[in-house]
Structure formats: C-alpha cells, structure tokens
mmCIF file of C-alpha atoms and ligand atoms in Angstrom:
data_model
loop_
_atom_site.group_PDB
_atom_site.id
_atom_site.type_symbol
_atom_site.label_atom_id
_atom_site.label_comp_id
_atom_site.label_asym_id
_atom_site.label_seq_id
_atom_site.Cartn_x
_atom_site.Cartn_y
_atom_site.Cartn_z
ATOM 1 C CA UNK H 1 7.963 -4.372 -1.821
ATOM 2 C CA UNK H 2 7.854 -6.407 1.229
ATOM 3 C CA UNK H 3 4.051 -7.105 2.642
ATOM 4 C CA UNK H 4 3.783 -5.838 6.206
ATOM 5 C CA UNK H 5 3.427 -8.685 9.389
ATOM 6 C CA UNK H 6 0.062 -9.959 9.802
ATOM 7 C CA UNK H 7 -2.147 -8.205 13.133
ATOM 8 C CA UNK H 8 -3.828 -10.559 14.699
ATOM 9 C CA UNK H 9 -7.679 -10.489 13.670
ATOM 10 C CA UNK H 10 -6.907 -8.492 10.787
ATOM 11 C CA UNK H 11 -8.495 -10.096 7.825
ATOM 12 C CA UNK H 12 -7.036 -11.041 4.852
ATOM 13 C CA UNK H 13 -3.367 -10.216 6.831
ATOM 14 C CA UNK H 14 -1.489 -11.515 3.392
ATOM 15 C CA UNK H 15 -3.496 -8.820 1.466
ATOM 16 C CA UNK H 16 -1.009 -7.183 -0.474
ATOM 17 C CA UNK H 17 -1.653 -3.504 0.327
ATOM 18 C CA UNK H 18 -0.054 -0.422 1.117
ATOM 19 C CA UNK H 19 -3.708 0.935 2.348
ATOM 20 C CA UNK H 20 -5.203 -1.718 4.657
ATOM 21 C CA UNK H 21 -6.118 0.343 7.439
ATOM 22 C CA UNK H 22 -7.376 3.283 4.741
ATOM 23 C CA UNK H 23 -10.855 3.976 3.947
ATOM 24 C CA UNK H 24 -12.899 4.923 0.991
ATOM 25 C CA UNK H 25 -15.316 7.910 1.591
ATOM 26 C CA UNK H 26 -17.873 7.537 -0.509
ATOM 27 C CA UNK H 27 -20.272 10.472 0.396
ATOM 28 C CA UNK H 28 -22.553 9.448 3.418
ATOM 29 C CA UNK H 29 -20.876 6.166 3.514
ATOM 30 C CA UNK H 30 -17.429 5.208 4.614
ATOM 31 C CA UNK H 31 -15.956 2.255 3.328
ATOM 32 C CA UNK H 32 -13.264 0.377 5.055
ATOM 33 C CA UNK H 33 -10.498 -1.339 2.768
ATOM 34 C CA UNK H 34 -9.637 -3.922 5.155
ATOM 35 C CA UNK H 35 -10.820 -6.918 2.815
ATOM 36 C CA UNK H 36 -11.441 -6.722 -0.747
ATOM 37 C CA UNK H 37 -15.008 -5.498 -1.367
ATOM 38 C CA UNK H 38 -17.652 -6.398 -4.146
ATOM 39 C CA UNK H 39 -19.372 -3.963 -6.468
ATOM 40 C CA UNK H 40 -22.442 -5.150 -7.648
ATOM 41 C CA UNK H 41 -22.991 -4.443 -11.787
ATOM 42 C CA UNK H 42 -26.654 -3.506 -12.600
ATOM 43 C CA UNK H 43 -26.679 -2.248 -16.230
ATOM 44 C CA UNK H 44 -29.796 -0.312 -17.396
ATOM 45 C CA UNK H 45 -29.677 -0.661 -21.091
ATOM 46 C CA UNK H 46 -30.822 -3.176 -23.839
ATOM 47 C CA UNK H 47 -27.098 -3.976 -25.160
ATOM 48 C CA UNK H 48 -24.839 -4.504 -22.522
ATOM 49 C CA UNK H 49 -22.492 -7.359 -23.331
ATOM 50 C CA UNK H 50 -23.298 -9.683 -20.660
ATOM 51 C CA UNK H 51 -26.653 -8.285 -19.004
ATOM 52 C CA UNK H 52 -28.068 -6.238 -21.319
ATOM 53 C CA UNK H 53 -31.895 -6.286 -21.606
ATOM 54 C CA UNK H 54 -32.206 -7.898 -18.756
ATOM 55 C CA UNK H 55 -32.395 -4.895 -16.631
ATOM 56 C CA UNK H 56 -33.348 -2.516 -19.156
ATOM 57 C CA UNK H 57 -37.344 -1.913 -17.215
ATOM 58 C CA UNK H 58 -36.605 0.026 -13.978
ATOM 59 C CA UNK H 59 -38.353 -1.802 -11.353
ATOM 60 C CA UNK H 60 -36.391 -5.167 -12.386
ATOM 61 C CA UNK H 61 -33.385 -3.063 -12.026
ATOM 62 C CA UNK H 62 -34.035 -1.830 -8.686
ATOM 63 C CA UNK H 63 -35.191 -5.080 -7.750
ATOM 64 C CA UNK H 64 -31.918 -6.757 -8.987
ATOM 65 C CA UNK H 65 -29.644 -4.204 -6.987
ATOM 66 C CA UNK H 66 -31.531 -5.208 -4.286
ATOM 67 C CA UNK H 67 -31.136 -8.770 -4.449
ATOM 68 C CA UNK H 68 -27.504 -8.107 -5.381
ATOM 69 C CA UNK H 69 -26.610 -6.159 -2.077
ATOM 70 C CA UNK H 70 -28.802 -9.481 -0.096
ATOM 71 C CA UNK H 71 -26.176 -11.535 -1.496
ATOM 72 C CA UNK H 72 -23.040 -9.225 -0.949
ATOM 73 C CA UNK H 73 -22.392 -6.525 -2.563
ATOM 74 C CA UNK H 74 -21.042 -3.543 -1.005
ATOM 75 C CA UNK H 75 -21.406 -1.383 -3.681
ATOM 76 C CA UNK H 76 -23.651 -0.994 -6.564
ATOM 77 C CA UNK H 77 -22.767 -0.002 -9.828
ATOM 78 C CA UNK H 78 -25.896 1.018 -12.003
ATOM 79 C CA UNK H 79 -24.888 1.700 -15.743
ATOM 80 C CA UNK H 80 -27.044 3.300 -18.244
ATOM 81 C CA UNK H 81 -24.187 3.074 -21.453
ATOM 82 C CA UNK H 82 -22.797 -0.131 -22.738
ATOM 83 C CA UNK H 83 -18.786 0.481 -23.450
ATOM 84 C CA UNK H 84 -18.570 -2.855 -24.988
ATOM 85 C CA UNK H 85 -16.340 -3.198 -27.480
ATOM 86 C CA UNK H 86 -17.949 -1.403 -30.443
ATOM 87 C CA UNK H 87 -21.053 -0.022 -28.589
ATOM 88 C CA UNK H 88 -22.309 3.355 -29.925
ATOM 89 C CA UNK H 89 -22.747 6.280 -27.603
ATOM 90 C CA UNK H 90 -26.164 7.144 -25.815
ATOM 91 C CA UNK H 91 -27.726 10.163 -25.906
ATOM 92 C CA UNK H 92 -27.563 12.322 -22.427
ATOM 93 C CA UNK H 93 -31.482 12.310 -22.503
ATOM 94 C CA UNK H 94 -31.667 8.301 -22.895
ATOM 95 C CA UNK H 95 -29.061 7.763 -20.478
ATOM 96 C CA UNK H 96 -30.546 10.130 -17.540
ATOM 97 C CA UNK H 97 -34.185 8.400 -18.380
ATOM 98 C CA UNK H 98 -32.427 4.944 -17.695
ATOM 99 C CA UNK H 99 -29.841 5.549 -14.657
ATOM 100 C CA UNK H 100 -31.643 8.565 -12.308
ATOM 101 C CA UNK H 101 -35.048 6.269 -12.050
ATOM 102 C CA UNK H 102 -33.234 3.251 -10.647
ATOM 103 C CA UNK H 103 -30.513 5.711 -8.505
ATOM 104 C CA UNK H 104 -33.836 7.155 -6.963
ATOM 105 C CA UNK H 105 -34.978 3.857 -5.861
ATOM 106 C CA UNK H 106 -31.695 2.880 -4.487
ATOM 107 C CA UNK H 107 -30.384 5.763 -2.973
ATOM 108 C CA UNK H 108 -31.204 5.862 0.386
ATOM 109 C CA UNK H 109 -30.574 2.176 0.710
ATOM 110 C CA UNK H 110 -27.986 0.471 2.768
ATOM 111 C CA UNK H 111 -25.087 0.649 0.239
ATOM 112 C CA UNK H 112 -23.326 3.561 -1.609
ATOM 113 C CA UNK H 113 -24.246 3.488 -5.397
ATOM 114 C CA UNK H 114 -22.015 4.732 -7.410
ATOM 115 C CA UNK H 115 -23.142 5.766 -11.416
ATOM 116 C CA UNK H 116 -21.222 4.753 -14.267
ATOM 117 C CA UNK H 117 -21.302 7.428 -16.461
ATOM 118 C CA UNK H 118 -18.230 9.400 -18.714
ATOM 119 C CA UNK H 119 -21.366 12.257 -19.426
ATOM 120 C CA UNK H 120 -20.807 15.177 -16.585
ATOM 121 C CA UNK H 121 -24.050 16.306 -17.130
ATOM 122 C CA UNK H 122 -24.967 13.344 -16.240
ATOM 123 C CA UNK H 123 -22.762 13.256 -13.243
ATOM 124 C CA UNK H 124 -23.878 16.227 -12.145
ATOM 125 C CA UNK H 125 -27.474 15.071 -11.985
ATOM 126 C CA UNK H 126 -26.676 12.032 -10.577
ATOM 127 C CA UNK H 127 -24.279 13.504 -7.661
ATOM 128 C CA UNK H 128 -27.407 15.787 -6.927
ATOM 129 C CA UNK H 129 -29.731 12.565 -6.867
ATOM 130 C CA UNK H 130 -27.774 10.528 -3.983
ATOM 131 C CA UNK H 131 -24.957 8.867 -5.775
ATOM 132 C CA UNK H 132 -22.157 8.328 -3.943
ATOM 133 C CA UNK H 133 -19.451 7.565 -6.437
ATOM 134 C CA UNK H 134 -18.704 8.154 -10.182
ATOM 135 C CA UNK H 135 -17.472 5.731 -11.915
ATOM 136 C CA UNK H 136 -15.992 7.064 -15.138
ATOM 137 C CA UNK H 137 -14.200 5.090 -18.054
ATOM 138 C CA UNK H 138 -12.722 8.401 -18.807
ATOM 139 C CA UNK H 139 -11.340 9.089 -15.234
ATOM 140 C CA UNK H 140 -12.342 12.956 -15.928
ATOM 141 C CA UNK H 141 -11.052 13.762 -18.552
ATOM 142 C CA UNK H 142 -14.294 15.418 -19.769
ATOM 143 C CA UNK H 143 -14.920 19.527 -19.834
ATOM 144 C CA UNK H 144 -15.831 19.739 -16.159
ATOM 145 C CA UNK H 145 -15.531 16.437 -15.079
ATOM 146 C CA UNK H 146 -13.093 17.186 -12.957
ATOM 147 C CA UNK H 147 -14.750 20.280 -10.822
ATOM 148 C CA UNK H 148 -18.664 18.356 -10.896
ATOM 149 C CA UNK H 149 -16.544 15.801 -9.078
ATOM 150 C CA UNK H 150 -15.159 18.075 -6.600
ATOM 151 C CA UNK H 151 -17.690 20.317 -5.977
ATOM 152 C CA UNK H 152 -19.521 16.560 -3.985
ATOM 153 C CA UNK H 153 -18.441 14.488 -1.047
ATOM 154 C CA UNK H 154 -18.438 11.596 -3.881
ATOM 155 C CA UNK H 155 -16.283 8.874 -4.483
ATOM 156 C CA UNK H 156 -14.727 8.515 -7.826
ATOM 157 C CA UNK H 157 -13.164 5.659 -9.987
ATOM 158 C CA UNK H 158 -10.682 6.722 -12.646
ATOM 159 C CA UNK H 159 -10.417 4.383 -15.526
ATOM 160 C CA UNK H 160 -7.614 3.605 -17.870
ATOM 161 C CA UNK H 161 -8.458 3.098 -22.062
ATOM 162 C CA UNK H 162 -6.866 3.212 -24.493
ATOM 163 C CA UNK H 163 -9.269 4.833 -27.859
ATOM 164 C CA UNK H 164 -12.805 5.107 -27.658
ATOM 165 C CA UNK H 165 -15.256 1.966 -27.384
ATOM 166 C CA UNK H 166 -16.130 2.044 -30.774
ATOM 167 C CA UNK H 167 -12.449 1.075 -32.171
ATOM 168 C CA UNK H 168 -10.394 0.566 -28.850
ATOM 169 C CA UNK H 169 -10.095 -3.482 -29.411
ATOM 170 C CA UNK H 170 -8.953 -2.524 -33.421
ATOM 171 C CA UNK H 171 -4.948 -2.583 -32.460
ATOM 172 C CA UNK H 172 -4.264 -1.566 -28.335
ATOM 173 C CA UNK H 173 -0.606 -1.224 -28.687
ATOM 174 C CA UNK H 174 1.864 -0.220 -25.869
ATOM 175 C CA UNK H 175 5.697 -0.494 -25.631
ATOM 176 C CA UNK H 176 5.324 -1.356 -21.544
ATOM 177 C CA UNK H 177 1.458 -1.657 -21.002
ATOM 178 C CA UNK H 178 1.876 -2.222 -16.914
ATOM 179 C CA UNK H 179 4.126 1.043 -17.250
ATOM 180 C CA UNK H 180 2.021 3.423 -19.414
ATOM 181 C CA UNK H 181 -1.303 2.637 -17.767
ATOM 182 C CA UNK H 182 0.081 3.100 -14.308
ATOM 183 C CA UNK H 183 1.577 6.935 -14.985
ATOM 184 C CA UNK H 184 -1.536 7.441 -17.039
ATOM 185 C CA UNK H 185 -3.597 6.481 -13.466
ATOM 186 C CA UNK H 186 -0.627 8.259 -11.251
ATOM 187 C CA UNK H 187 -1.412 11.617 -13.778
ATOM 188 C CA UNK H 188 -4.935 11.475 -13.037
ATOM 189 C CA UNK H 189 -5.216 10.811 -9.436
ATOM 190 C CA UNK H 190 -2.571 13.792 -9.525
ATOM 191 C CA UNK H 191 -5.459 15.915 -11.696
ATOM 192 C CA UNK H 192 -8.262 14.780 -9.413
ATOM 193 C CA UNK H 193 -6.493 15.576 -6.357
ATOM 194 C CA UNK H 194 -5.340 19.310 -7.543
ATOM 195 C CA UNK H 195 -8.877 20.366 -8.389
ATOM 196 C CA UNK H 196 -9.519 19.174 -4.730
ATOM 197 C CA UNK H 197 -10.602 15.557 -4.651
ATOM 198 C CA UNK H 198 -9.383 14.034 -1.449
ATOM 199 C CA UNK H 199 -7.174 11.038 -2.059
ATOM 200 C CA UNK H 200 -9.461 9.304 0.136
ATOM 201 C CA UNK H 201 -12.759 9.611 -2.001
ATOM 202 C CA UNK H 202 -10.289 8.201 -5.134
ATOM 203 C CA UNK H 203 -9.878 4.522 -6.717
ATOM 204 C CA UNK H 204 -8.119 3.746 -10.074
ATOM 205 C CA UNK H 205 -8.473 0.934 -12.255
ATOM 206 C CA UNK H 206 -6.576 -0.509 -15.224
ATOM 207 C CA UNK H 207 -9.642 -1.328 -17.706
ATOM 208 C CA UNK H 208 -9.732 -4.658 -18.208
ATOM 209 C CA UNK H 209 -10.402 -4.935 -21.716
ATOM 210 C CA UNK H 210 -10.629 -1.477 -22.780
ATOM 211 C CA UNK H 211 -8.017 -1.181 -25.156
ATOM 212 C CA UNK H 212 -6.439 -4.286 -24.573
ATOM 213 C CA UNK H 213 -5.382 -7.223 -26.216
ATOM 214 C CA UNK H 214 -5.533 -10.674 -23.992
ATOM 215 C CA UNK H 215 -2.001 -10.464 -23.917
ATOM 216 C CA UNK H 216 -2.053 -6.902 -22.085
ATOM 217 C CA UNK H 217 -4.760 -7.909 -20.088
ATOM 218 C CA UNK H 218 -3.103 -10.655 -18.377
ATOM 219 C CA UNK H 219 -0.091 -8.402 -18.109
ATOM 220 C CA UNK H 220 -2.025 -6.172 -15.842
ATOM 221 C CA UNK H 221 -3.581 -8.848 -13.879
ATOM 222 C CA UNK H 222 0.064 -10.643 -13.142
ATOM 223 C CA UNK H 223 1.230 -6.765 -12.200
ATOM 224 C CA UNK H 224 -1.908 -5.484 -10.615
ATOM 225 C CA UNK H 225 0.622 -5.340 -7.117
ATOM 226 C CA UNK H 226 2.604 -2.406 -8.997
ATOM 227 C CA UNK H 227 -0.225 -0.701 -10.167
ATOM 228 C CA UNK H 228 -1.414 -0.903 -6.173
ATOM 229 C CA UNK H 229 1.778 0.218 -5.152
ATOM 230 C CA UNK H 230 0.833 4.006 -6.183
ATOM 231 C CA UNK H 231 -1.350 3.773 -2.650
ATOM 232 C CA UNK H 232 -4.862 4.196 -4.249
ATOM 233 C CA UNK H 233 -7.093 1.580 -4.081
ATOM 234 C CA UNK H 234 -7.366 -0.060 -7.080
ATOM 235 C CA UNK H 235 -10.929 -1.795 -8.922
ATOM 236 C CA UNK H 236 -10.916 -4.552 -11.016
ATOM 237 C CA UNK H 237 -13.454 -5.351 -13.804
ATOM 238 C CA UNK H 238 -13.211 -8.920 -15.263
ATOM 239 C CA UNK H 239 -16.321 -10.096 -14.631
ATOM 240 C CA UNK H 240 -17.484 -12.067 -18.090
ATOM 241 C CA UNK H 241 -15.100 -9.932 -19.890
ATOM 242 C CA UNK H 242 -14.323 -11.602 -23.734
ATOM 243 C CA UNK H 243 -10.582 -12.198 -22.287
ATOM 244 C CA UNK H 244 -12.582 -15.357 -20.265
ATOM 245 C CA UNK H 245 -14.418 -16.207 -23.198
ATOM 246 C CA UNK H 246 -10.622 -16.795 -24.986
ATOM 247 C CA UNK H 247 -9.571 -18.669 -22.382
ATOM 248 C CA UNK H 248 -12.048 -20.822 -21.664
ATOM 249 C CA UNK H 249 -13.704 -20.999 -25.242
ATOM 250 C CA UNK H 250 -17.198 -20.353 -23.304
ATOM 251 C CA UNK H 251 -19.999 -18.195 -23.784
ATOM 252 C CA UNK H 252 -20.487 -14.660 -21.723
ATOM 253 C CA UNK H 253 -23.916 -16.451 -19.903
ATOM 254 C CA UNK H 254 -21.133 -19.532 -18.903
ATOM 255 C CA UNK H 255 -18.109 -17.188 -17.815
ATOM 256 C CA UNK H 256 -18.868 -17.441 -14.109
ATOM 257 C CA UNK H 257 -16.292 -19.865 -12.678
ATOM 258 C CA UNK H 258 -13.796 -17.880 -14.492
ATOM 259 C CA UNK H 259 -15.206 -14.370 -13.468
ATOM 260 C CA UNK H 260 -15.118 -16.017 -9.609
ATOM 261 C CA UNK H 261 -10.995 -16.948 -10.459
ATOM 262 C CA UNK H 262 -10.210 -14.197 -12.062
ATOM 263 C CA UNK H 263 -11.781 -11.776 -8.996
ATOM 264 C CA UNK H 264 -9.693 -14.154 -6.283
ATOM 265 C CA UNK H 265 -6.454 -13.704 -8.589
ATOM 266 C CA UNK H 266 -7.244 -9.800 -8.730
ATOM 267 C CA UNK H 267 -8.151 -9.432 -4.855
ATOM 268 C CA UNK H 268 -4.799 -11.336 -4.189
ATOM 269 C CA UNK H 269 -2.671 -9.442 -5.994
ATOM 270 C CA UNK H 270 -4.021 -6.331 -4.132
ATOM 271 C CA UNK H 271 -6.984 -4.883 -5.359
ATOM 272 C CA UNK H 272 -9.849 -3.195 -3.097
ATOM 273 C CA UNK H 273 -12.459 -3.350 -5.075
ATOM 274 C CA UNK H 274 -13.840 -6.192 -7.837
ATOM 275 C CA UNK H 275 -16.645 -4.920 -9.905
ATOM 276 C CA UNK H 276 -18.756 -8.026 -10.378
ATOM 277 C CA UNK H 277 -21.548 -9.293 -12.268
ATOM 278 C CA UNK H 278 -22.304 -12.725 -9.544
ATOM 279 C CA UNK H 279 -22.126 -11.466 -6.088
ATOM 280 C CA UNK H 280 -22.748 -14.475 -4.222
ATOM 281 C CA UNK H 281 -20.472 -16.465 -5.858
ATOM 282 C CA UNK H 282 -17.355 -14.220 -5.842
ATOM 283 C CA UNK H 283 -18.709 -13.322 -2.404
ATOM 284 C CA UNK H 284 -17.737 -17.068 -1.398
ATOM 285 C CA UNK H 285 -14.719 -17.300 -3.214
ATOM 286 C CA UNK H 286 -13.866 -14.176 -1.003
ATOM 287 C CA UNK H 287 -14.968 -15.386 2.185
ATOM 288 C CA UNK H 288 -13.020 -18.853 1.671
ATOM 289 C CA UNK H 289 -9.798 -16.770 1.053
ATOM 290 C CA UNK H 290 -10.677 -14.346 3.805
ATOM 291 C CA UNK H 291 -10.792 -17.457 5.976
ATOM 292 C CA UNK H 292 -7.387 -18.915 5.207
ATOM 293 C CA UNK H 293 -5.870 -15.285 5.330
ATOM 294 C CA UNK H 294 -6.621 -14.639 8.795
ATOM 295 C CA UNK H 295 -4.332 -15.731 11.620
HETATM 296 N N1 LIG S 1 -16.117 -2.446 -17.357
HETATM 297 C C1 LIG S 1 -17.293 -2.197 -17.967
HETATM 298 C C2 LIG S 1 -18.024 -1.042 -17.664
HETATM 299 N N2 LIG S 1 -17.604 -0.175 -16.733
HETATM 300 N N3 LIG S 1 -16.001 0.462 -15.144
HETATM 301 C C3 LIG S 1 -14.846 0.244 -14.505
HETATM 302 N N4 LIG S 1 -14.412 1.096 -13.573
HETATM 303 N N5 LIG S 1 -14.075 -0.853 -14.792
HETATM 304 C C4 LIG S 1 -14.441 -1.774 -15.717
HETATM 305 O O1 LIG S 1 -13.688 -2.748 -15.949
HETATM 306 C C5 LIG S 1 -15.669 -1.569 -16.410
HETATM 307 C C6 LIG S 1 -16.431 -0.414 -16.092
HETATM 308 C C7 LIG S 1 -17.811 -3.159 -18.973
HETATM 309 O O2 LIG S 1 -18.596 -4.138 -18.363
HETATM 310 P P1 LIG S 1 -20.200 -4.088 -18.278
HETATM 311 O O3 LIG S 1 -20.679 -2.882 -17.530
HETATM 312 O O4 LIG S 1 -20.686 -5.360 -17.714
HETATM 313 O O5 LIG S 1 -20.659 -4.045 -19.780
HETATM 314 P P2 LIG S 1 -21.194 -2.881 -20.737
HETATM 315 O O6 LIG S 1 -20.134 -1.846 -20.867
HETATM 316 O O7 LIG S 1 -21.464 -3.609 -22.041
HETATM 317 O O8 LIG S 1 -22.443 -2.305 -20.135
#
C-alpha cells in the first residue's frame, strides 16, 4: 500500500495510515488520530510487572494519573488486574475496590480514562462511573461483553492472546502469527460492530507479549502496517514488556530507552495509540519525530 501525499501542516504527513483524518470517540471526548497519541498506564494493584505496588493506595494513583496527563498523556489507562505472565485472577470485589475509587477521582478530568478490565461486571460499573473506554485483553469475548459495551458511548480496545495469563508464555505457537492475529482482530471488530459498536469508538491491538514468543513479537512489530491496514486504529503495548528485557539484558525499572524505541518504531509503522508506562519521555521521542514529519 502506497502512503498518501503529505498536506501541508498535517503532522506526522509520513504517518502510515489509512485513518489520519479519522477520530476516536471516546464517550464525551473525541479524539483526533492525526498524530500518534499516548496512553498513560496507572496500575492499581500490588503485582503488576513493572509498577505494581507502587500505585496500589488510591490517592497516589490518582495523583500519578495526574502527573501523567501534565506530562502528556492523552489517555489514561487505570488497571486493577495484573495479566503478567503467570498472574492469578482477581476477584470482581477486589478489582472494583481498586479501579472505581481512582476512576471517580479522574473522571471528570481533562482526559478520557479508559478501564482495563476483561470482568463485564466490572465494565458495566465502570461505564456507569465515567469511563470512557474499555480496554479488554479479551476484546469481548466475555458473556455480555459485547452488549455492556454497546449499550455506552464508550470507546473500546480489542486485544489479541493467545491462552490465558496464567500459561499463555508456556508454548505461543502460530503457523503465520501476523496472519492469525490480524483475522482474529478483523473477526472481532466484525463482532463489536454487529452488536452496534460504531467503528469509530473501536481500536485493536496485537498483545505484545500475550502469547508470544520474542520471535512473534517482533514479527508483529516489523508488520504492525498490515495489521493497520484493516482501517482501525491500532494500540501498541511494549512499554517494559520482558521482550526489552531479552534484548537489552536489563531490568523492567531500566527498560525505558527501549520502551521510548520501541513506541517510535510502533508509531512509525502506523499505530494510533502507544500505551505507555513514561509519558514524558515517549512524549519527546514523539514530538522529535512529529517535527521531522511535518512539511
Ligand atoms: N499490556 C498489559 C496490560 N494491558 N492492554 C492492552 N490493550 N495492550 C497491552 O499490550 C497490555 C494491556 C500488560 O502491561 P501492564 O499493565 O503494565 O502490566 P500488568 O498486566 O502486570 O498490570
């Protein structure tokens, strides 16, 4: 696929993107797609891989979403499950104490926050509490995922994994991994959109690391253009992932100069959104790209 001629003043004209003048309608909020934007991670729980514990008390949790949409971010994303590798599943009652305190705090704030949640109960709650987007590691495939979803003005991220967290890094296996996640995405936008999700309130994502071997993982990022070909906007989740830590030998606290590359390889090869643990710095990264991009 050919990219389209630059317009003058249009940011990031060498995007590749079949959706640069589309938008992301994220309840009250509308989100333009015209340069790759930053979700902010704020997990609420004691065992995340990379934050976890840090956040765990609500205030600091509120108080780090705050000082992560000062420094960038245009979304949050406020977590009250690990899905680490290996993580065991929260209870709906732990997970709703964790996430709706911090939502509350946030919700009428300057940025949409989406919830990342795979419980619809949860979702459900959550929609009714002022967030603005689900993002599911399921991508609704959950008993009534699908119509809590609908039923709001909410955006939603579908996720590709393969397996559950608990096994999923034991032995991912595909015969064309670029190929099966992107139908598997392609099938579920299709699902979300017949149980009447607008395609404008939907973003897919590959799962970095959920299911995946280093070897797939890199696959997706060198292909993330054909999964961005289907038209949907497409997230990307690196941020401190383990696949760093193998290439760089470092520890999750030391992954940030990789988590900033990796985001600038994903937002060049067309994705819309990076999920992302250091604002600021991929923030910059962004900016000094956005900078050479426009003519
Ligand atoms: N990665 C994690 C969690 N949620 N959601 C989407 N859409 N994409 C991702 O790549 C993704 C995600 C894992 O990262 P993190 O939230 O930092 O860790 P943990 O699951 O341990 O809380």
């Amino acid at each position: 696929m050919t990219t389209p001629p630059p317009r003058s003043g249009t940011p990031y004209s060498f995007l590749f993107t079949p959706h640069r003048e589309a938008v992301l309608r994220c309840g009250r909020y509308t989100l333009r797609l015209n340069r790759p934007l930053i979700m902010g991670v704020v997990n609420v729980t004691p065992d995340s891989f990379s934050d976890g514990g840090h956040y765990a008390d609500c205030q600091r949790a509120i108080e780090r979403a705050r000082a992560l949409v000062d420094e960038g971010a245009d979304i949050l994303d406020i977590g009250g499950e690990s899905t680490r590798p290996g993580a065991q599943p929260v209870a709906l009652e732990e997970e709703r104490r964790r996430v709706l305190p911090v939502l509350d705090g946030l919700a009428s704030g300057s940025v949409p926050v989406s919830v990342d949640t795979r419980t619809p109960q949860l979702m459900l709650e959550a929609l009714a509490a002022g967030a603005s987007m689900i993002n599911d590691i399921n991508a609704l495939e959950a008993d009534d995922a699908l119509r809590i979803v609908a039923a709001s003005e909410a955006a939603v991220c579908l996720m590709h994994k393969q397996g559950e967290p608990q096994t999923m890094q034991d032995h991912p296996a595909y015969d064309d991994v670029v190929e099966e996640v992107s139908a598997y995405l392609r099938d579920r936008a299709a699902a979300a959109i017949a149980a009447g999700i607008a395609r404008e309130r939907i973003v897919i994502d590959p799962g970095f690391g959920f299911g995946k071997t280093l070897e797939h993982n890199l696959e997706l990022l060198r292909s993330l253009d054909r999964i961005a070909a289907a038209g949907l906007p497409v997230l990307a989740g690196l941020s401190r992932k383990g696949m760093l830590g193998r290439l760089t030998g470092r520890e999750v606290s030391e992954r940030i100069y990789a988590s900033v590359a990796a985001a600038l390889i994903a937002a060049q090869k067309g994705a819309a959104i990076v999920r992302v643990h250091d604002v600021a710095a991929t923030r910059d990264a962004l900016r000094i790209w956005g900078a050479v991009a426009a003519r």
